[in-house]
């Protein structure tokens, strides 16, 4: 499947991520970047957005490059750093929750598209795989937040509620993406029959 129409978006997102991370590293004293683990993000995020390329290369570069999967995987990292750069996490109370739902929707959609393209999983298995991938990444993210932020905060008593809410929203977003992809796959396979 040729996904070249997604290429400009995927490359623009990667450029935006580099620019936003550079801004955060140049101005670490700004409140929007201070104590937000931007140094760790500047290392981890570029590595994470190279995952699609790495998998594609390890598979022997078979088929066209999956620019759609690449863009969906890159977008959450851009949204996160852009949210910090625009000070949205502090200025808008619900922004963090929207990111946990929306970003895990995008990550799970990327996983689901890749599974649909590179496996013979039935639609229900794609949906469950998206939910599972979302759950795993949401849990890993919360481990990261715990180690970087929570151990150093006086809010450690109230932060548990936020963590549980973040996990619920991440899993909900991933599950929504999985169900939508399963429905889409089922409709496509129904038309092909």
Coordinates of C-alpha atoms in Angstrom, one line a residue:
X1 CA 0.0 0.0 0.0
X2 CA 1.4 3.4 -1.0
X3 CA 1.1 6.0 1.7
X4 CA 3.2 8.7 0.1
X5 CA 0.4 11.3 0.7
X6 CA 1.2 11.0 4.4
X7 CA 4.9 11.7 3.8
X8 CA 4.8 15.6 4.1
X9 CA 2.8 15.3 7.3
X10 CA 5.1 12.7 8.9
X11 CA 8.2 14.7 7.9
X12 CA 6.7 18.0 9.1
X13 CA 5.8 16.4 12.5
X14 CA 9.4 15.2 12.9
X15 CA 10.7 18.6 12.1
X16 CA 8.3 20.2 14.5
X17 CA 9.4 17.7 17.2
X18 CA 13.1 18.6 16.7
X19 CA 12.3 22.3 16.8
X20 CA 10.2 22.1 19.9
X21 CA 12.8 19.9 21.7
X22 CA 15.5 22.4 20.7
X23 CA 13.4 25.2 22.1
X24 CA 13.0 23.3 25.4
X25 CA 16.8 22.6 25.6
X26 CA 17.7 26.2 24.8
X27 CA 15.3 27.7 27.4
X28 CA 15.2 25.1 30.2
X29 CA 14.5 27.8 32.8
X30 CA 11.1 28.7 31.4
X31 CA 8.4 27.6 33.7
X32 CA 6.7 25.6 30.9
X33 CA 9.9 23.5 30.5
X34 CA 11.4 23.6 34.0
X35 CA 11.1 20.3 35.9
X36 CA 9.4 18.6 32.9
X37 CA 12.3 16.2 32.2
X38 CA 13.0 17.8 28.8
X39 CA 16.5 16.4 28.7
X40 CA 15.1 12.8 29.0
X41 CA 12.4 13.6 26.4
X42 CA 15.0 15.1 24.0
X43 CA 16.7 11.6 24.0
X44 CA 13.6 9.3 24.3
X45 CA 11.2 11.1 21.9
X46 CA 13.4 11.0 18.8
X47 CA 14.2 7.4 19.5
X48 CA 10.5 6.6 19.8
X49 CA 9.6 8.2 16.5
X50 CA 12.2 6.2 14.7
X51 CA 10.4 3.0 15.7
X52 CA 8.5 2.7 12.5
X53 CA 11.6 3.1 10.4
X54 CA 13.4 0.6 12.5
X55 CA 10.7 -2.1 12.2
X56 CA 10.4 -1.4 8.5
X57 CA 14.2 -1.7 8.0
X58 CA 14.3 -4.9 10.2
X59 CA 11.6 -6.4 8.0
X60 CA 13.8 -6.0 5.0
X61 CA 12.2 -2.8 3.7
X62 CA 9.4 -4.8 2.1
X63 CA 6.7 -2.7 0.5
X64 CA 6.3 1.1 0.6
X65 CA 7.3 2.9 3.7
X66 CA 4.3 3.3 6.0
X67 CA 4.1 7.1 6.2
X68 CA 0.6 6.9 7.8
X69 CA 1.8 4.8 10.7
X70 CA 4.9 7.0 11.0
X71 CA 2.7 10.2 11.2
X72 CA 0.3 8.6 13.8
X73 CA 3.2 7.5 16.0
X74 CA 5.0 10.8 15.8
X75 CA 2.0 13.1 16.4
X76 CA 1.6 12.3 20.2
X77 CA 5.2 13.3 20.9
X78 CA 4.7 16.6 19.1
X79 CA 1.5 17.2 20.9
X80 CA 3.1 16.6 24.2
X81 CA 6.1 18.9 23.7
X82 CA 3.9 21.5 21.9
X83 CA 1.6 21.4 25.0
X84 CA 4.5 22.2 27.2
X85 CA 5.8 24.9 24.8
X86 CA 2.4 26.6 24.7
X87 CA 2.0 26.2 28.5
X88 CA -1.2 24.3 27.9
X89 CA -0.7 21.8 30.7
X90 CA -0.7 24.5 33.3
X91 CA -3.1 26.9 31.6
X92 CA -5.9 24.5 30.7
X93 CA -7.0 22.1 33.4
X94 CA -8.3 19.4 31.1
X95 CA -5.5 19.4 28.6
X96 CA -3.5 16.7 30.3
X97 CA -6.6 14.4 30.3
X98 CA -7.3 15.2 26.6
X99 CA -3.7 14.3 25.8
X100 CA -3.8 11.0 27.6
X101 CA -7.0 10.0 25.7
X102 CA -6.0 11.5 22.3
X103 CA -2.4 10.5 22.3
X104 CA -3.1 6.9 23.2
X105 CA -5.7 6.9 20.5
X106 CA -3.1 7.9 18.0
X107 CA -0.5 5.5 19.2
X108 CA -3.0 2.6 19.2
X109 CA -4.2 3.6 15.7
X110 CA -0.6 3.4 14.5
X111 CA -0.2 0.0 16.0
X112 CA -3.5 -1.2 14.6
X113 CA -2.7 0.1 11.0
X114 CA 0.7 -1.7 11.2
X115 CA -0.9 -4.9 12.4
X116 CA -3.6 -4.8 9.8
X117 CA -1.0 -4.2 7.1
X118 CA 1.7 -6.7 8.3
X119 CA -0.4 -9.5 9.8
X120 CA -3.4 -11.6 9.2
X121 CA -5.1 -10.8 12.5
X122 CA -8.9 -10.8 12.4
X123 CA -10.5 -7.5 13.3
X124 CA -11.3 -8.5 16.9
X125 CA -7.6 -9.5 17.5
X126 CA -6.5 -6.1 16.0
X127 CA -8.9 -4.3 18.5
X128 CA -7.6 -6.3 21.4
X129 CA -4.0 -5.8 20.3
X130 CA -4.6 -2.0 20.1
X131 CA -6.0 -2.0 23.6
X132 CA -3.2 -4.1 24.9
X133 CA -0.5 -2.0 23.2
X134 CA -2.2 1.1 24.6
X135 CA -2.3 -0.4 28.1
X136 CA 1.3 -1.3 28.0
X137 CA 2.5 2.1 26.8
X138 CA 0.2 3.9 29.2
X139 CA 1.7 1.9 32.1
X140 CA 5.3 2.5 30.9
X141 CA 4.5 6.2 30.6
X142 CA 3.2 6.3 34.1
X143 CA 6.3 4.5 35.4
X144 CA 8.4 7.2 33.6
X145 CA 6.3 10.0 35.2
X146 CA 6.6 8.3 38.6
X147 CA 10.3 8.1 38.4
X148 CA 10.8 11.6 37.0
X149 CA 8.1 13.7 38.7
X150 CA 6.3 12.0 41.5
X151 CA 9.2 11.0 43.7
X152 CA 10.2 14.7 43.9
X153 CA 6.8 16.3 44.5
X154 CA 5.0 17.3 47.6
X155 CA 1.8 16.2 45.9
X156 CA 2.6 12.5 46.2
X157 CA -0.5 12.0 48.3
X158 CA -3.0 13.3 45.6
X159 CA -1.0 12.2 42.6
X160 CA -2.3 8.6 42.7
X161 CA -5.8 9.7 41.6
X162 CA -4.2 11.5 38.6
X163 CA -2.2 8.4 37.7
X164 CA -5.2 6.1 37.8
X165 CA -7.2 8.6 35.7
X166 CA -4.3 8.9 33.2
X167 CA -4.2 5.1 32.9
X168 CA -8.0 4.9 32.3
X169 CA -7.8 7.6 29.7
X170 CA -4.9 6.0 27.9
X171 CA -6.6 2.6 27.8
X172 CA -9.9 4.2 26.7
X173 CA -8.2 6.0 23.8
X174 CA -6.3 2.9 22.7
X175 CA -9.5 0.8 23.0
X176 CA -11.5 3.3 21.0
X177 CA -8.8 3.2 18.2
X178 CA -8.9 -0.6 18.3
X179 CA -12.6 -0.9 18.0
X180 CA -12.8 1.7 15.2
X181 CA -10.1 -0.1 13.3
X182 CA -11.8 -3.5 13.8
X183 CA -15.1 -2.1 12.5
X184 CA -13.3 -0.6 9.6
X185 CA -11.6 -3.9 8.9
X186 CA -14.8 -5.9 9.2
X187 CA -16.5 -3.5 6.7
X188 CA -13.7 -3.8 4.3
X189 CA -13.5 -7.6 4.5
X190 CA -17.3 -7.7 4.1
X191 CA -17.0 -5.7 0.8
X192 CA -14.2 -7.9 -0.4
X193 CA -16.3 -11.1 0.1

